[in-house]
CSV table of C-alpha atoms in Angstrom, one decimal:
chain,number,residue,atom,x,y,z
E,110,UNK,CA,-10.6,2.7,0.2
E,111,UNK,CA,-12.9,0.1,1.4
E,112,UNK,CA,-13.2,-3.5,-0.2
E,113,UNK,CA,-15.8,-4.0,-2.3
E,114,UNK,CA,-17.1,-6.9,-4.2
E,115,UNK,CA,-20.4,-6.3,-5.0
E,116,UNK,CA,-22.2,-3.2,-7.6
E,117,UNK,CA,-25.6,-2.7,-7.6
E,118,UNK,CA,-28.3,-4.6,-8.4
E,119,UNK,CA,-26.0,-8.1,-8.7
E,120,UNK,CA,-26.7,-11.4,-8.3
E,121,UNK,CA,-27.4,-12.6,-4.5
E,122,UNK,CA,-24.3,-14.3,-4.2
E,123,UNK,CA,-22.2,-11.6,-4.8
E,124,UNK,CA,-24.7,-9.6,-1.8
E,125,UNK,CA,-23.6,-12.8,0.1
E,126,UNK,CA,-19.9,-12.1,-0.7
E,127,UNK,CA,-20.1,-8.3,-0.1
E,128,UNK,CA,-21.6,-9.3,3.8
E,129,UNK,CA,-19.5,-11.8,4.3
E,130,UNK,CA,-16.3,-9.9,3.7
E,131,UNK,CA,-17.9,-7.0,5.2
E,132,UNK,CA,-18.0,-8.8,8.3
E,133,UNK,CA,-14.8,-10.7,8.2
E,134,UNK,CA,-13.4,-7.0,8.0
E,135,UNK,CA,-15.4,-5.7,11.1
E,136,UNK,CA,-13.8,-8.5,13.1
E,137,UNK,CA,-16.9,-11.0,13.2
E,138,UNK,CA,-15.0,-13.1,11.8
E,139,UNK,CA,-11.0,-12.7,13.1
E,140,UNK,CA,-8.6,-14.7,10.8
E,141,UNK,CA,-8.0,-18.7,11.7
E,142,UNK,CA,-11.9,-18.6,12.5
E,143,UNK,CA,-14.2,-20.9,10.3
E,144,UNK,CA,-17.3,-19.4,8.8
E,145,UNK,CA,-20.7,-20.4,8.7
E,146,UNK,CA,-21.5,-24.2,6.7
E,147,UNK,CA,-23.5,-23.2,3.8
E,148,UNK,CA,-26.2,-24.9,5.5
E,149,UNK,CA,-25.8,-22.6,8.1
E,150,UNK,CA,-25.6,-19.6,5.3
E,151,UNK,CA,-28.6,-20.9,3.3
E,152,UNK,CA,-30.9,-20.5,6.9
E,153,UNK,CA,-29.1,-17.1,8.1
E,154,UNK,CA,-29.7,-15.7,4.8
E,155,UNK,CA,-32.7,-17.5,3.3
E,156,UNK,CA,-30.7,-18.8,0.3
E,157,UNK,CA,-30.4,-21.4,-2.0
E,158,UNK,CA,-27.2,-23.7,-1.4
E,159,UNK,CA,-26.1,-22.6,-4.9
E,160,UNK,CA,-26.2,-18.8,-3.7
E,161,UNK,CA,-24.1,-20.0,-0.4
E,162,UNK,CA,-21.8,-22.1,-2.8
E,163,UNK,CA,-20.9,-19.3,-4.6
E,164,UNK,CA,-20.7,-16.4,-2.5
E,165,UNK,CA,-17.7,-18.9,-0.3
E,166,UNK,CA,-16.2,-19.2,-4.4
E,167,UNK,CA,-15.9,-15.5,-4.5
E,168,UNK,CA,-14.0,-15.3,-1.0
E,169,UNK,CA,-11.6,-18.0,-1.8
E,170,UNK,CA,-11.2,-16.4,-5.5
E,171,UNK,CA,-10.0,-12.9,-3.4
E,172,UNK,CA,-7.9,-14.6,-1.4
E,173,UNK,CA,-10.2,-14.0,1.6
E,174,UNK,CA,-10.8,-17.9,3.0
E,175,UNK,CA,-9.8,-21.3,2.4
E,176,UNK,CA,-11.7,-23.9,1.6
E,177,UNK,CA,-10.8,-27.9,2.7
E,178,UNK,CA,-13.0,-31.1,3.2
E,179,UNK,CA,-13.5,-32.3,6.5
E,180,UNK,CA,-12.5,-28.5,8.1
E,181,UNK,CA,-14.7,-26.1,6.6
E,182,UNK,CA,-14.1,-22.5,4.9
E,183,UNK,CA,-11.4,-20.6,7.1
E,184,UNK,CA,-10.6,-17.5,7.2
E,185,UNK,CA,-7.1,-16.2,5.6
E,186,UNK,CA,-6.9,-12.6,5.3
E,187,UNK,CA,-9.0,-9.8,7.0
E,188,UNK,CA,-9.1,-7.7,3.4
E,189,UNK,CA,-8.1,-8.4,-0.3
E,190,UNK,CA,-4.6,-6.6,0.1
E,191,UNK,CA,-2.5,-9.5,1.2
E,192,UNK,CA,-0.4,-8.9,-1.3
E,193,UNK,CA,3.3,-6.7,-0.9
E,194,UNK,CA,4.9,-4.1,-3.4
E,195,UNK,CA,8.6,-3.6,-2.8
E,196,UNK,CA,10.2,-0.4,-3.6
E,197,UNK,CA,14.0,-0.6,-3.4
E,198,UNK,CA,16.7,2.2,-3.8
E,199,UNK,CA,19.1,2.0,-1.3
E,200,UNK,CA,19.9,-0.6,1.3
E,201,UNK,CA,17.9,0.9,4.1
E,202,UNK,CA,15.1,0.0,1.6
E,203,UNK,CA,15.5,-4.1,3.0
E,204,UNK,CA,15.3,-2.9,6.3
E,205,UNK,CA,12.1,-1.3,5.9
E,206,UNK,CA,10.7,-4.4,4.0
E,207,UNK,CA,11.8,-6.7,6.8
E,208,UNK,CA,9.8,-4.2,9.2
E,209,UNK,CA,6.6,-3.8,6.9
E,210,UNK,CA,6.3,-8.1,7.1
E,211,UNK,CA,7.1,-10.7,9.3
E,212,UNK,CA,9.6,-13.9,8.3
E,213,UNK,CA,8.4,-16.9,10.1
E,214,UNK,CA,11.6,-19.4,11.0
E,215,UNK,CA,10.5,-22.9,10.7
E,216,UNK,CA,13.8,-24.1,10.3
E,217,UNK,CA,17.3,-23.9,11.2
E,218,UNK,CA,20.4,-25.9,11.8
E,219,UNK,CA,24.2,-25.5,10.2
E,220,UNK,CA,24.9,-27.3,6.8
E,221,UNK,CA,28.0,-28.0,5.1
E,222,UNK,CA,28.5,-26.6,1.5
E,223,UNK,CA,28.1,-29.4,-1.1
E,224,UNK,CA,29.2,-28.2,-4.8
E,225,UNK,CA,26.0,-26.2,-5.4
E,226,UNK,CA,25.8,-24.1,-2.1
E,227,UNK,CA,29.3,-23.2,-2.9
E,228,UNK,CA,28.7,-21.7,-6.0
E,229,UNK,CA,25.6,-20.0,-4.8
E,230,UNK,CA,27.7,-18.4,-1.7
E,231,UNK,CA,30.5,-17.9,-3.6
E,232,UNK,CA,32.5,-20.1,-1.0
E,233,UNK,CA,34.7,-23.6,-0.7
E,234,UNK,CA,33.2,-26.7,-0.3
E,235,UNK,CA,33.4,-28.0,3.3
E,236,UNK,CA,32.2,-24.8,4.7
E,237,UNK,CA,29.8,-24.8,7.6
E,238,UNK,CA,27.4,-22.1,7.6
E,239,UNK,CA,23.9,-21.8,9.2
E,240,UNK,CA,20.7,-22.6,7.3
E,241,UNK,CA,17.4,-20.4,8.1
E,242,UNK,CA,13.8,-21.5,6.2
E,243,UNK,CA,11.3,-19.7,6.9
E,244,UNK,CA,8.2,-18.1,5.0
E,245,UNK,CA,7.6,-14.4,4.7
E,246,UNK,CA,3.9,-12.8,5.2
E,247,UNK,CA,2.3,-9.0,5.3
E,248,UNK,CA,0.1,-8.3,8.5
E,249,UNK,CA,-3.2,-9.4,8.5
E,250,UNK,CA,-2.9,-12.6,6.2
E,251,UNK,CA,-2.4,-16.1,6.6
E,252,UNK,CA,-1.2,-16.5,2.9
E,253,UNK,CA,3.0,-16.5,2.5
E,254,UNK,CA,4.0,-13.8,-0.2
E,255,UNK,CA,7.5,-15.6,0.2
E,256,UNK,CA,9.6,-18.8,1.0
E,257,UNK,CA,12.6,-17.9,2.0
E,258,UNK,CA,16.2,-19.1,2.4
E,259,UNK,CA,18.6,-17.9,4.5
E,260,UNK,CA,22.8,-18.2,4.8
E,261,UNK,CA,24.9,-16.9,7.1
E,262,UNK,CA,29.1,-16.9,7.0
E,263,UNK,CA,30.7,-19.2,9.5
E,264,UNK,CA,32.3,-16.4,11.3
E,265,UNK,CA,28.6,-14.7,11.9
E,266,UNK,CA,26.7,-18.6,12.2
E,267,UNK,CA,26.3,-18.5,16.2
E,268,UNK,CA,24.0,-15.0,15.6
E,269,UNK,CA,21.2,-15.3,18.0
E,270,UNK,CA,17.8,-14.2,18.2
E,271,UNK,CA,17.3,-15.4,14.2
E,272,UNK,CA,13.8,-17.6,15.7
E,273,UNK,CA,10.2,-17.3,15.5
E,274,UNK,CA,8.5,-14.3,13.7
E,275,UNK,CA,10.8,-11.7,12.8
E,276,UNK,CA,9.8,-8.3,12.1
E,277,UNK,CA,13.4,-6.7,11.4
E,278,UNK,CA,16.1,-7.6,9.0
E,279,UNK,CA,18.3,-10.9,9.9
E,280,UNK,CA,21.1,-8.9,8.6
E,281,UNK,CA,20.4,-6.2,11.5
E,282,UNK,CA,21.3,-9.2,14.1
E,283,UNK,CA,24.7,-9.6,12.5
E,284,UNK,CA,25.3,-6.1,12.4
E,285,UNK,CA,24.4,-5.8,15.7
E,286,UNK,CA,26.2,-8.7,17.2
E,287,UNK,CA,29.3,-9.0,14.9
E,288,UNK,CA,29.7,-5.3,13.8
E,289,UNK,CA,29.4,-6.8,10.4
E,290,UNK,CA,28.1,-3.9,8.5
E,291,UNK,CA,26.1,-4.3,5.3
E,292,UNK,CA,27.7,-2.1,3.2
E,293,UNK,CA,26.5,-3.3,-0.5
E,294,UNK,CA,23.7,-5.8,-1.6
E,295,UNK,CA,24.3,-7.7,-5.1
E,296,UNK,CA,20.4,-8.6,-6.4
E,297,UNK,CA,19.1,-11.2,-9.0
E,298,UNK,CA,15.8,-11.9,-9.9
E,299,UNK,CA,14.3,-14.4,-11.8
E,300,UNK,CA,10.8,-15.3,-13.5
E,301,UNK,CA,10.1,-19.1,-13.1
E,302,UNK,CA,7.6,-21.7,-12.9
E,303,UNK,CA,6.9,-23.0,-9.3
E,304,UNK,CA,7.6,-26.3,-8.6
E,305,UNK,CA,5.2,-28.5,-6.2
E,306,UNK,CA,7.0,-28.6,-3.3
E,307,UNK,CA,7.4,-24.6,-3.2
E,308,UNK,CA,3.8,-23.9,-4.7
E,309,UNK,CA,2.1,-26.1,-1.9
E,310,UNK,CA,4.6,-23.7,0.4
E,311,UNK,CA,2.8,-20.8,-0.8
E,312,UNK,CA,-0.8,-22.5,-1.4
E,313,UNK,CA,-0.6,-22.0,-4.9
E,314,UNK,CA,-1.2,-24.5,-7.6
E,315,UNK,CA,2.0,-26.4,-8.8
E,316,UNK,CA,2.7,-24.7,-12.2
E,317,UNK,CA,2.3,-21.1,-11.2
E,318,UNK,CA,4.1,-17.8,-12.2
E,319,UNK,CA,6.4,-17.1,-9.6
E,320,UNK,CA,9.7,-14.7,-9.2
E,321,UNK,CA,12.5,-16.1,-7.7
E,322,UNK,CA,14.9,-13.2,-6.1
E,323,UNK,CA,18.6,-13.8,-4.7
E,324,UNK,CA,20.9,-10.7,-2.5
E,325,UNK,CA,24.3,-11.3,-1.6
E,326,UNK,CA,24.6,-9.2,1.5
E,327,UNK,CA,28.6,-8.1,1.4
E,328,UNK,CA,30.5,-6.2,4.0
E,329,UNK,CA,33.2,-3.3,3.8
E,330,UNK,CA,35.4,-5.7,2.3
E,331,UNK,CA,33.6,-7.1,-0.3
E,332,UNK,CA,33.1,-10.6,1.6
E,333,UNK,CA,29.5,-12.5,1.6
E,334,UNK,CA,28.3,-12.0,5.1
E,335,UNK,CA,24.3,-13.6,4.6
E,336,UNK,CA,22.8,-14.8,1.3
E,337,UNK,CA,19.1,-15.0,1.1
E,338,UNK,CA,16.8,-16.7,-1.8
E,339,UNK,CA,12.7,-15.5,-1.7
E,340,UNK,CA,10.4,-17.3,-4.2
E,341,UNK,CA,7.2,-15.4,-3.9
E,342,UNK,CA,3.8,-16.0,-5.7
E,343,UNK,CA,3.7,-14.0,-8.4
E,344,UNK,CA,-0.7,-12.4,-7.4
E,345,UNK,CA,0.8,-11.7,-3.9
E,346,UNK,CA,4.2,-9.7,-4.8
E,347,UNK,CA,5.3,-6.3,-6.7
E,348,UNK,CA,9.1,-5.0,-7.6
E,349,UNK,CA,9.2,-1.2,-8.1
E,350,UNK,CA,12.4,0.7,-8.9
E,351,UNK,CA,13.2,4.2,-9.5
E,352,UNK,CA,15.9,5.0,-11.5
E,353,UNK,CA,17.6,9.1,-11.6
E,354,UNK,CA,19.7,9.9,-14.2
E,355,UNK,CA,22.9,11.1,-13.7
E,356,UNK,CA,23.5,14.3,-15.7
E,357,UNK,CA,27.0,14.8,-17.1
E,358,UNK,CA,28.9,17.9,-18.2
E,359,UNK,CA,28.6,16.8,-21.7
E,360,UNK,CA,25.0,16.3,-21.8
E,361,UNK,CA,23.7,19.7,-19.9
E,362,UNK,CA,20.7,19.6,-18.6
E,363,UNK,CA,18.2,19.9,-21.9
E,364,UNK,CA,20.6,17.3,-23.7
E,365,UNK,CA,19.8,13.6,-24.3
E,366,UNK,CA,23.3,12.6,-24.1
E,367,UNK,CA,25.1,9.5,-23.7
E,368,UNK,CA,24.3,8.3,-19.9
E,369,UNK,CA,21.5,6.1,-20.3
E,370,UNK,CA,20.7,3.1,-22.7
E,371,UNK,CA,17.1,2.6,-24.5
């Protein structure tokens, strides 16, 4: 369905907006590209400055550009759906996230464990593992629906290929390169309040809703191979899961049973 900001008979601005994003989505304007001043808006258009003013509100308020002094109103996203629903059932179900987005590496180097990062990889202190930062986006937008943390076991740490923008699952590296096969993922997630540091991450304001979400990746035996920590904005990100009920012979099929908590 096509993007749409604008009903009949509204206000000019919102015309503005419609055209605007119209165009944007045409590839007028590509993303990174600055649009017209709203000088340059008011004389294309034959608009007041307040109907310019406005119209550029609406586009940051979708999520479409950013607006800075001194630069001018840039283009983020090519539509309104830069945001990412993630539906998980199995395993494979991370593989096809990390294909659906990219994870951009801006960081990575080997750290020893302190106290904390032990309890968090389940490890001893003294450790040396590798350390990835990155931050995670959907096609199309220059907004981050994640920053992201990475771990990997000392015996898997000299992985290669885990730079620039990935489009498949760091795990897959190890698997490929190790043999370490991902044979169960342990999940938590967490509703918090985003601190400034990670908000000016994700270009939201300091303050904001956010979900925090943590997978122990563990192999055959049971042992923590990677250990990855998302914080996503909570406008740009979705958790789906679908749970099927296990019938037992005591239930039968028409039966409420026993299986299932309220």
């Amino acid at each position: 369905m096509k993007n749409s900001v604008v009903n009949i008979a509204q206000p000019k601005y919102v015309q503005l907006a419609q055209t605007l994003l119209n165009e944007i989505e045409g590839g007028v304007y590509k993303v990174g590209a600055l649009l017209p001043t709203e000088h340059e808006l008011c004389a294309q258009f034959g608009v007041s400055r307040f109907t310019a003013r406005e119209a550029l509100k609406r586009l940051v308020h979708l999520g479409i550009v950013t607006r800075q002094a001194g630069i001018g109103t840039t283009v983020i996203a090519k539509s309104t759906q830069s945001s990412y629903r993630q539906s998980m059932g199995a395993v494979n179900d991370l593989y096809q996230y990390a294909s659906d987005t990219s994870l951009k590496i801006l960081k990575s180097e080997t750290v020893t464990l302190d106290h904390d990062l032990a309890q968090l990889l389940k490890a001893s202190t003294g450790e040396v593992w590798l350390h990835l930062s990155g931050k995670r986006y959907v096609p199309n937008s220059l907004l981050p629906i994640a920053q992201t943390e990475i771990w990997i076991c000392p015996a898997c740490r000299s992985v290669k290929g885990v730079s620039g923008a990935l489009r498949q699952a760091v795990h897959s590296f190890i698997e490929e390169q190790f043999g370490e096969s991902i044979a169960s993922v342990e999940q938590d997630i967490e509703a918090i309040v985003l601190d400034e540091n990670t908000a000016k991450a994700l270009s939201v304001k300091p303050g904001s809703a956010g979900l925090k979400i943590t997978r122990w990746y563990l192999n055959r035996h049971g042992e923590l191979v990677e250990c990855a920590v998302s914080t996503h904005a909570a406008e740009r990100f979705s958790y789906r899961s679908v749970f099927q009920r296990e019938w037992g012979p005591e239930s039968g099929a028409g039966g409420l049973g026993t299986g299932m908590p309220g």
